[in-house]
Coordinates of C-alpha atoms and ligand atoms in Angstrom, one line a residue:
M1470 CA 0.0 0.0 0.0
K1471 CA 1.3 3.4 -1.0
F1472 CA 0.2 6.8 0.2
V1473 CA -0.2 9.8 -2.1
S1474 CA -0.8 13.5 -1.6
T1475 CA -4.3 14.9 -2.0
R1476 CA -2.8 17.8 -4.0
G1477 CA -1.1 15.6 -6.6
G1478 CA 2.4 17.2 -6.3
A1479 CA 4.4 14.7 -4.3
D1480 CA 5.8 11.2 -4.7
A1481 CA 3.9 8.2 -3.5
V1482 CA 5.4 7.0 -0.2
S1483 CA 5.2 4.0 2.2
G1484 CA 3.0 4.1 5.3
A1485 CA 6.1 4.6 7.5
E1486 CA 7.3 7.6 5.4
A1487 CA 3.8 9.1 5.5
I1488 CA 3.7 8.8 9.3
V1489 CA 7.1 10.4 9.8
A1490 CA 6.3 13.2 7.4
G1491 CA 2.8 14.1 8.8
L1492 CA 2.0 16.6 5.9
A1493 CA 3.1 15.9 2.3
P1494 CA 5.8 18.2 0.8
D1495 CA 3.2 19.8 -1.5
R1496 CA 1.1 20.7 1.6
G1497 CA -1.5 18.0 0.8
L1498 CA -2.5 15.2 3.1
Y1499 CA -1.5 11.6 2.6
V1500 CA -4.2 9.3 1.5
P1501 CA -4.1 5.5 0.8
E1502 CA -3.8 5.2 -3.0
T1503 CA -6.4 2.5 -3.1
L1504 CA -9.0 1.6 -0.5
P1505 CA -8.6 -1.9 1.0
K1506 CA -11.6 -4.2 1.3
L1507 CA -11.6 -6.8 4.1
F1508 CA -15.2 -7.9 4.2
G1509 CA -17.8 -8.9 1.6
E1510 CA -17.3 -10.6 -1.7
E1511 CA -14.1 -9.0 -2.9
G1512 CA -12.7 -9.0 0.6
S1513 CA -9.6 -10.8 1.5
G1514 CA -11.3 -11.9 4.7
F1515 CA -11.0 -11.1 8.3
D1516 CA -10.3 -13.5 11.1
L1517 CA -13.5 -13.2 13.1
A1518 CA -12.7 -16.1 15.5
D1519 CA -9.6 -14.2 16.5
V1520 CA -11.5 -11.1 17.2
W1521 CA -14.0 -13.0 19.4
Q1522 CA -11.1 -14.5 21.2
R1523 CA -8.7 -11.6 21.6
G1524 CA -11.0 -8.7 21.4
Y1525 CA -10.0 -5.1 20.5
R1526 CA -6.4 -5.7 19.8
S1527 CA -7.1 -8.3 17.1
A1528 CA -9.6 -6.0 15.4
A1529 CA -7.0 -3.2 15.5
E1530 CA -4.2 -5.4 14.2
Q1531 CA -6.1 -6.7 11.2
T1532 CA -7.3 -3.2 10.3
L1533 CA -3.9 -1.6 10.6
L1534 CA -2.3 -4.3 8.5
A1535 CA -4.8 -3.6 5.7
Y1536 CA -3.4 -0.1 5.4
L1537 CA 0.2 -0.3 6.7
S1538 CA 1.4 -3.1 4.5
D1539 CA 5.1 -2.1 5.1
Y1540 CA 4.8 -3.0 8.8
T1541 CA 5.2 -6.7 9.7
R1542 CA 2.5 -8.4 11.8
S1543 CA 4.8 -8.6 14.7
E1544 CA 5.6 -4.9 14.5
I1545 CA 1.9 -4.1 14.5
E1546 CA 1.4 -6.5 17.5
T1547 CA 4.0 -4.6 19.4
C1548 CA 2.2 -1.4 18.8
T1549 CA -1.2 -2.6 19.8
A1550 CA 0.1 -4.4 22.9
G1551 CA 1.8 -1.1 24.0
A1552 CA -1.2 1.1 23.3
Y1553 CA -4.3 -0.9 24.3
D1554 CA -3.4 -2.1 27.8
E1555 CA -4.3 -1.2 31.4
K1556 CA -4.2 2.5 30.5
F1557 CA -7.8 1.9 29.4
D1558 CA -10.4 1.7 32.2
T1559 CA -12.0 -1.4 30.6
A1560 CA -10.6 -4.5 28.8
E1561 CA -13.2 -3.9 26.1
I1562 CA -11.3 -0.7 25.3
A1563 CA -14.2 0.8 23.3
P1564 CA -17.5 -0.5 24.8
V1565 CA -20.9 -0.2 23.1
T1566 CA -23.9 0.8 25.4
K1567 CA -27.5 0.8 24.4
A1568 CA -29.5 3.8 25.6
G1569 CA -32.1 6.3 24.3
G1570 CA -33.1 4.0 21.4
A1571 CA -29.5 4.0 20.0
Y1572 CA -26.1 2.5 20.6
F1573 CA -23.3 4.6 22.0
L1574 CA -19.8 3.7 21.1
E1575 CA -17.8 4.9 24.1
L1576 CA -14.4 6.0 23.0
W1577 CA -13.2 7.6 26.2
P1578 CA -11.9 4.9 28.6
G1579 CA -8.3 5.9 27.8
S1580 CA -6.0 7.9 30.0
T1581 CA -7.3 11.4 29.0
A1582 CA -11.0 10.6 28.9
A1583 CA -11.6 11.6 25.3
F1584 CA -11.6 9.7 22.0
K1585 CA -8.2 11.0 20.9
D1586 CA -6.7 8.4 23.1
M1587 CA -7.8 5.7 20.7
A1588 CA -5.2 6.9 18.1
L1589 CA -2.7 8.8 20.2
S1590 CA -2.0 5.9 22.5
L1591 CA -0.9 4.0 19.3
L1592 CA 0.8 6.7 17.2
P1593 CA 4.1 7.0 19.3
Y1594 CA 4.6 3.2 18.7
L1595 CA 3.8 3.5 15.0
L1596 CA 6.2 6.5 14.7
K1597 CA 9.0 4.8 16.6
I1598 CA 9.0 1.9 14.2
A1599 CA 8.5 4.3 11.2
V1600 CA 11.7 6.2 12.2
R1601 CA 13.6 3.0 12.2
K1602 CA 12.2 1.8 8.9
T1603 CA 12.9 5.0 7.1
D1604 CA 16.5 5.4 8.5
E1605 CA 15.5 8.8 9.8
D1606 CA 18.5 10.0 11.9
K1607 CA 17.0 13.2 13.2
K1608 CA 15.1 13.8 16.4
I1609 CA 11.4 14.1 15.7
A1610 CA 9.6 17.1 17.1
I1611 CA 5.8 16.6 17.2
L1612 CA 3.9 19.9 16.7
T1613 CA 0.2 19.9 17.5
A1614 CA -2.6 22.4 17.5
T1615 CA -5.4 21.4 19.7
S1616 CA -9.0 22.4 20.4
G1617 CA -8.5 20.7 23.8
D1618 CA -8.5 16.9 23.6
T1619 CA -5.8 16.1 21.1
G1620 CA -3.3 18.1 23.1
K1621 CA -3.6 16.1 26.3
A1622 CA -3.8 12.8 24.5
A1623 CA -0.7 13.6 22.4
L1624 CA 1.2 14.8 25.5
A1625 CA 0.3 11.6 27.4
G1626 CA 1.3 9.5 24.4
F1627 CA 4.6 11.2 23.7
A1628 CA 5.8 12.2 27.2
D1629 CA 9.3 10.9 27.7
V1630 CA 9.4 9.0 24.4
A1631 CA 13.1 8.8 23.4
D1632 CA 14.3 11.0 20.6
A1633 CA 11.1 13.0 20.4
E1634 CA 9.9 16.4 21.6
I1635 CA 6.2 17.2 21.9
V1636 CA 5.0 20.8 21.5
V1637 CA 1.3 21.6 21.9
F1638 CA -0.5 24.9 21.1
Y1639 CA -4.1 25.4 22.5
P1640 CA -6.4 28.5 22.2
S1641 CA -6.1 30.0 25.7
A1642 CA -9.8 31.0 25.9
G1643 CA -11.2 28.1 23.8
V1644 CA -10.7 25.0 26.0
S1645 CA -12.5 23.9 29.1
A1646 CA -10.9 24.4 32.5
V1647 CA -10.5 20.6 32.8
Q1648 CA -8.8 20.3 29.4
K1649 CA -6.5 23.2 30.2
R1650 CA -5.5 21.8 33.5
Q1651 CA -4.8 18.4 32.0
M1652 CA -2.4 20.0 29.6
I1653 CA -0.6 22.5 31.7
T1654 CA 0.1 19.9 34.4
Q1655 CA 1.7 17.3 32.0
K1656 CA 5.0 15.9 33.2
G1657 CA 7.9 14.9 31.0
A1658 CA 11.3 16.2 30.1
N1659 CA 10.3 16.6 26.4
V1660 CA 7.0 18.3 26.9
H1661 CA 6.2 21.9 25.8
V1662 CA 2.7 23.5 26.1
F1663 CA 1.7 27.0 25.0
G1664 CA -1.6 28.9 25.1
I1665 CA -2.4 31.0 22.0
R1666 CA -4.3 34.3 22.1
G1667 CA -7.0 33.3 19.6
N1668 CA -9.3 30.5 18.6
F1669 CA -8.5 27.0 17.4
D1670 CA -8.4 28.0 13.8
D1671 CA -5.7 30.6 14.7
A1672 CA -3.7 27.9 16.5
Q1673 CA -4.1 25.4 13.6
T1674 CA -3.2 27.9 10.9
G1675 CA -0.2 29.1 12.9
V1676 CA 1.1 25.5 13.2
K1677 CA 0.4 24.8 9.5
N1678 CA 2.4 27.9 8.6
V1679 CA 5.4 26.5 10.6
F1680 CA 5.1 23.2 8.7
N1681 CA 5.0 25.1 5.4
D1682 CA 8.1 27.2 6.2
G1683 CA 10.8 25.5 4.1
Q1684 CA 13.6 27.7 5.4
F1685 CA 12.7 27.0 9.0
A1686 CA 12.7 23.2 8.2
E1687 CA 16.2 23.6 6.9
E1688 CA 17.4 25.5 10.0
L1689 CA 15.9 22.7 12.1
A1690 CA 17.4 20.0 10.0
A1691 CA 20.9 21.6 10.5
R1692 CA 20.2 21.2 14.2
G1693 CA 19.2 17.6 13.7
V1694 CA 15.5 18.1 14.2
R1695 CA 12.6 17.1 11.9
L1696 CA 9.0 18.2 12.4
S1697 CA 6.1 15.9 12.4
S1698 CA 2.5 16.1 13.5
A1699 CA 0.2 14.3 15.9
N1700 CA -2.9 16.1 14.4
S1701 CA -5.3 14.1 12.3
I1702 CA -3.5 15.4 9.3
N1703 CA -1.2 12.5 10.1
I1704 CA -2.4 9.3 8.5
G1705 CA -1.1 7.5 11.6
R1706 CA -3.9 9.1 13.5
L1707 CA -6.6 8.1 11.1
V1708 CA -5.9 4.4 10.5
P1709 CA -6.2 3.4 14.2
Q1710 CA -9.6 5.1 14.2
V1711 CA -11.0 2.8 11.5
A1712 CA -10.5 -0.1 13.9
Y1713 CA -13.1 0.9 16.5
Y1714 CA -15.9 0.9 13.8
V1715 CA -14.9 -2.6 12.8
N1716 CA -14.8 -3.7 16.4
A1717 CA -18.2 -2.1 17.3
W1718 CA -19.8 -3.8 14.3
L1719 CA -18.6 -7.2 15.4
R1720 CA -19.7 -6.5 19.0
L1721 CA -23.2 -5.6 17.8
I1722 CA -23.4 -8.9 15.9
A1723 CA -21.9 -10.8 18.8
S1724 CA -24.5 -9.4 21.3
G1725 CA -27.3 -10.2 18.9
E1726 CA -28.3 -6.5 18.4
I1727 CA -27.9 -6.7 14.6
A1728 CA -27.9 -9.6 12.2
K1729 CA -24.8 -10.6 10.3
N1730 CA -25.7 -8.8 7.1
E1731 CA -27.7 -6.0 8.6
S1732 CA -26.5 -2.5 7.9
F1733 CA -26.5 0.3 10.5
N1734 CA -26.0 4.1 10.5
V1735 CA -23.3 6.0 12.3
C1736 CA -23.7 9.5 13.8
V1737 CA -20.4 11.3 14.6
P1738 CA -20.0 14.6 16.5
T1739 CA -17.6 16.3 14.0
G1740 CA -14.9 18.9 14.1
N1741 CA -11.9 18.3 12.0
F1742 CA -13.7 15.5 10.1
G1743 CA -11.2 12.8 11.2
N1744 CA -13.5 10.6 13.1
I1745 CA -16.3 10.5 10.5
L1746 CA -13.7 10.0 7.7
A1747 CA -12.5 6.9 9.6
A1748 CA -16.1 5.7 9.6
W1749 CA -16.2 6.2 5.8
Y1750 CA -13.0 4.2 5.5
A1751 CA -14.6 1.5 7.6
K1752 CA -17.5 1.4 5.2
K1753 CA -15.1 1.0 2.3
L1754 CA -13.4 -1.9 4.2
G1755 CA -16.8 -3.6 4.0
V1756 CA -18.4 -2.7 7.4
P1757 CA -22.1 -2.4 6.4
I1758 CA -22.6 1.2 7.3
A1759 CA -25.6 2.7 5.5
R1760 CA -25.6 6.4 6.2
L1761 CA -23.0 8.6 7.9
L1762 CA -24.6 11.4 9.9
C1763 CA -22.3 14.3 10.3
A1764 CA -23.3 16.2 13.4
S1765 CA -22.1 19.8 14.0
N1766 CA -22.8 22.5 16.6
E1767 CA -23.5 26.1 15.7
N1768 CA -20.3 26.2 13.7
K1769 CA -22.2 24.3 11.0
V1770 CA -19.9 24.8 8.0
L1771 CA -20.1 21.0 7.3
T1772 CA -23.9 20.9 7.5
D1773 CA -24.1 23.6 4.9
F1774 CA -21.4 22.0 2.7
I1775 CA -23.2 18.6 2.7
R1776 CA -26.4 20.3 1.8
T1777 CA -25.2 22.8 -0.9
G1778 CA -21.7 21.8 -2.0
R1779 CA -20.3 25.2 -1.0
Y1780 CA -17.8 25.3 1.8
D1781 CA -17.8 28.8 3.4
T1782 CA -15.8 29.8 6.4
K1783 CA -16.7 33.5 6.1
R1784 CA -19.0 33.6 9.2
G1785 CA -18.9 34.3 12.9
F1786 CA -17.0 31.9 15.0
V1787 CA -19.3 30.7 17.8
L1788 CA -17.9 29.5 21.2
T1789 CA -20.1 26.6 22.3
S1790 CA -20.3 24.0 25.1
S1791 CA -18.7 21.5 22.6
P1792 CA -15.4 23.3 22.1
S1793 CA -13.7 20.4 20.4
M1794 CA -16.1 20.9 17.5
D1795 CA -15.7 24.7 17.3
I1796 CA -13.9 24.5 14.0
L1797 CA -14.5 26.3 10.7
V1798 CA -11.7 24.6 8.7
S1799 CA -12.1 20.9 8.8
S1800 CA -8.8 19.6 7.5
N1801 CA -9.8 16.0 6.8
L1802 CA -12.6 16.9 4.4
E1803 CA -9.8 17.4 1.9
R1804 CA -9.1 13.6 2.1
L1805 CA -12.7 12.7 1.4
L1806 CA -12.9 15.1 -1.5
W1807 CA -9.8 13.5 -3.0
H1808 CA -11.4 10.1 -2.8
L1809 CA -14.7 11.3 -4.1
S1810 CA -13.1 13.1 -7.1
G1811 CA -11.5 9.8 -8.1
G1812 CA -8.0 11.0 -7.0
D1813 CA -8.0 14.3 -8.9
G1814 CA -5.2 16.2 -7.2
E1815 CA -5.4 19.2 -9.5
R1816 CA -9.0 19.7 -8.7
I1817 CA -8.4 19.5 -4.9
L1818 CA -5.5 21.9 -5.2
D1819 CA -7.8 24.4 -6.9
L1820 CA -10.4 24.0 -4.1
M1821 CA -7.8 24.4 -1.4
R1822 CA -6.3 27.5 -3.0
S1823 CA -9.8 29.1 -3.1
L1824 CA -10.2 28.2 0.6
D1825 CA -6.8 29.9 1.4
T1826 CA -7.5 33.0 -0.6
E1827 CA -11.2 33.5 -0.4
G1828 CA -12.2 31.5 2.7
A1829 CA -14.6 29.4 0.7
F1830 CA -14.9 27.0 -2.3
D1831 CA -17.6 25.6 -4.5
A1832 CA -17.1 21.9 -5.0
G1833 CA -19.6 21.7 -7.9
D1834 CA -22.5 19.4 -8.6
W1835 CA -20.5 16.2 -8.7
V1836 CA -19.9 16.4 -5.0
R1837 CA -23.5 16.4 -4.0
T1838 CA -24.1 13.1 -5.8
E1839 CA -21.0 11.6 -4.4
L1840 CA -21.9 12.7 -0.9
S1841 CA -25.3 10.9 -0.9
D1842 CA -24.1 8.5 1.9
F1843 CA -23.7 11.5 4.2
Y1844 CA -26.3 13.5 6.0
G1845 CA -25.4 16.8 7.6
G1846 CA -27.2 18.2 10.6
F1847 CA -26.5 20.6 13.4
A1848 CA -27.8 21.1 16.9
P1849 CA -28.0 24.5 18.7
M1850 CA -26.8 24.4 22.3
Q1851 CA -30.2 24.7 23.9
R1852 CA -31.5 21.7 22.0
S1853 CA -28.6 19.5 22.7
H1854 CA -28.6 20.4 26.4
A1855 CA -32.2 19.5 26.6
E1856 CA -31.5 16.1 25.0
L1857 CA -28.6 15.5 27.3
A1858 CA -30.8 16.2 30.4
G1859 CA -33.7 14.1 28.9
L1860 CA -31.4 11.1 28.3
W1861 CA -30.2 11.2 31.9
N1862 CA -33.7 11.7 33.3
E1863 CA -35.4 9.1 31.2
D1864 CA -32.7 6.5 30.7
H1865 CA -30.1 7.3 33.4
Y1866 CA -27.4 7.4 30.8
L1867 CA -25.0 10.4 31.0
I1868 CA -23.3 11.8 28.0
D1869 CA -21.0 14.8 27.4
T1870 CA -21.9 17.9 25.4
H1871 CA -20.2 16.7 22.2
T1872 CA -22.0 13.4 22.2
A1873 CA -25.2 15.3 23.0
V1874 CA -24.9 17.2 19.7
A1875 CA -24.7 13.9 17.8
Y1876 CA -27.6 12.4 19.8
T1877 CA -29.7 15.5 19.0
V1878 CA -28.9 15.4 15.3
W1879 CA -29.7 11.6 15.1
K1880 CA -33.1 12.2 16.8
E1881 CA -34.0 14.9 14.4
Y1882 CA -32.8 12.9 11.5
A1883 CA -34.8 9.8 12.5
E1884 CA -37.9 11.9 13.0
S1885 CA -37.7 13.9 9.8
T1886 CA -36.8 11.0 7.5
G1887 CA -38.5 8.1 9.2
D1888 CA -35.3 6.1 8.8
R1889 CA -35.4 3.5 11.6
T1890 CA -32.1 1.9 10.8
R1891 CA -30.2 1.1 14.0
T1892 CA -27.7 3.8 14.7
L1893 CA -24.3 3.8 16.4
I1894 CA -23.7 7.2 18.0
V1895 CA -20.1 7.9 18.6
S1896 CA -19.5 9.1 22.2
T1897 CA -16.3 11.1 22.1
A1898 CA -15.7 12.2 25.7
S1899 CA -16.5 11.4 29.3
P1900 CA -19.2 13.8 30.7
Y1901 CA -16.7 14.7 33.4
K1902 CA -14.3 16.2 30.9
F1903 CA -16.9 19.0 30.3
A1904 CA -18.2 19.0 33.8
G1905 CA -19.3 22.6 34.0
S1906 CA -21.6 22.5 31.0
V1907 CA -22.9 19.0 32.0
A1908 CA -23.6 20.0 35.6
I1909 CA -25.4 23.2 34.6
T1910 CA -27.4 21.3 32.0
L1911 CA -28.5 18.8 34.7
G1912 CA -29.7 21.8 36.8
L1913 CA -27.0 21.3 39.6
G1914 CA -26.4 25.1 39.9
R1915 CA -23.3 27.2 39.3
E1916 CA -19.9 27.1 41.0
E1917 CA -17.0 29.5 41.1
D1918 CA -14.5 26.7 40.6
E1919 CA -14.9 24.5 37.5
F1920 CA -13.5 21.5 39.4
A1921 CA -16.2 21.6 42.0
Y1922 CA -18.6 20.4 39.2
I1923 CA -16.9 17.1 38.9
E1924 CA -17.8 16.1 42.5
K1925 CA -21.2 17.6 42.1
I1926 CA -22.0 15.4 39.1
R1927 CA -20.6 12.3 40.9
A1928 CA -22.8 13.0 43.9
H1929 CA -25.9 13.5 41.8
T1930 CA -25.4 10.7 39.3
G1931 CA -23.2 8.1 40.9
V1932 CA -21.3 7.7 37.6
P1933 CA -17.6 7.0 38.4
I1934 CA -15.0 9.7 37.7
P1935 CA -12.4 8.5 35.1
Y1936 CA -9.0 8.1 36.9
G1937 CA -7.3 10.5 34.5
L1938 CA -9.5 13.3 35.9
M1939 CA -9.1 12.7 39.6
N1940 CA -7.3 15.3 41.7
L1941 CA -6.5 17.4 38.7
D1942 CA -7.0 20.7 40.6
T1943 CA -4.2 19.9 43.1
K1944 CA -1.6 19.0 40.5
P1945 CA 1.2 21.6 40.0
I1946 CA 1.1 23.9 36.9
L1947 CA 4.2 23.3 34.8
H1948 CA 3.3 25.2 31.6
G1949 CA 1.7 28.6 32.1
E1950 CA 2.9 30.5 29.0
V1951 CA 0.5 32.2 26.7
I1952 CA 1.8 33.7 23.4
L1953 CA 0.6 35.4 20.2
R1954 CA -0.1 33.4 17.0
S1955 CA 2.8 35.2 15.4
E1956 CA 5.2 33.8 18.1
I1957 CA 4.5 30.2 17.3
K1958 CA 7.6 29.7 15.2
E1959 CA 9.9 31.2 17.8
A1960 CA 8.3 29.0 20.5
V1961 CA 8.9 25.9 18.4
S1962 CA 12.5 27.0 17.8
R1963 CA 13.3 27.3 21.5
S1964 CA 11.5 24.2 22.5
V1965 CA 13.0 21.6 20.2
Ligands
PLP3146 C1 -11.8 16.0 18.6 C2 -13.1 15.8 19.1 C3 -14.3 15.8 18.3 C4 -14.1 16.0 16.8 O1 -13.5 15.0 16.2 P1 -13.0 15.2 14.7 O2 -12.2 13.9 14.4 O3 -12.0 16.3 14.7 O4 -14.1 15.4 13.8 C5 -15.5 15.6 18.9 N1 -15.7 15.4 20.2 C6 -14.6 15.4 21.0 C7 -14.9 15.3 22.5 C8 -13.3 15.6 20.6 O5 -12.3 15.6 21.4

């Protein structure tokens, strides 16, 4: 399997090379040249018995091998054994729970209590092997812009990894108190964390500019440093995410919830479009996913795009109670468009140029036909908060504010279309990670101190607090610096 750039201007590379590079040299994103198929008639088969027996790791190994054909089975097994272990609160790794008429795929039993752990527990292992395979002799510096959850998961994954530095930039006013505290208390000799005055798009654009600065890359190379990324622009982030859809499907069959050939819908709370793209890859692998419901909050650029074919970021940026989805430029959409265009790099380059210069692009009519598997919907805060409270009151199932956006979009979709297909709603964070919004939504009153909400929710609901969020408020602050977007490059330079 080779990986090519979405913008058509770079050589095809191996999986290991794509993982080390992060972004392609022509600023495109690496995509698998062809989409593997594991299930169904053309499928090369999947060892189901092994998945029943060994669980999540087996599903992950078989999925990873389908894309990363330059890794040996034993290398992949080393990665999954290191990643999916006791760091996760449950041996199931990614449980599926039935509630509110749907199935919730819980992706937050990892060490930072959000779904980014699923990929970022694995990426350091994939990268370490990739460095060896590609004879890279430089130290790898991982640069990451975060809307909150990626940052902590990347820090936890890369802390004290040999021959690596990890540098994280977060919007200083755009993350929750819990998210911020998780990041600025991270230990590790190779850990660097900076707040940015601005929103997530400012942080992401600033980091992209550093990646695109050829002269800076040369300066760093002279110092023996090579930049890479732990953001979902790195294909090593996406491939591990395909696995949890495979695993969830097999679990739904095993528990008798769906029949072997029965298809189901997925509904994904979406920001940078990585998670839902992984669902689409899973569909292409042969997992019988019927429709993909793309759920947004008030920053509904994707809803509008799926409905009209026009992607337009020229609008107000809304700060919501689902900050990890407060995004106007969803990087991974570029990958989907490349696949849907039949691999037309020139066309993608045109669209991305228009996005850079005009803040918008019109994909044209072809895209609406090709997007027919997708449904775009959005949930305003008031609606999704009401659904969160309703699900707790009626079913005693507690979800976070991001998952509540997806739950709301699914309910409205099912009502308006009459589609009763069983639906897997992707639950992307523990409710404790967004404790303030969740507590206020449950009517538990306001507190001065954000951390007081955690105990309040526990006392009210009895839902256990994830171990990664315990005693956060008493940990020492190690990284308090806040900088301007224009200072990102300088911060990188002195960190690595
Ligand atoms: C990152 C994140 C999202 C958005 O996922 P994408 O892959 O960027 O679409 C949704 N919910 C939570 C809690 C997240 O951390």
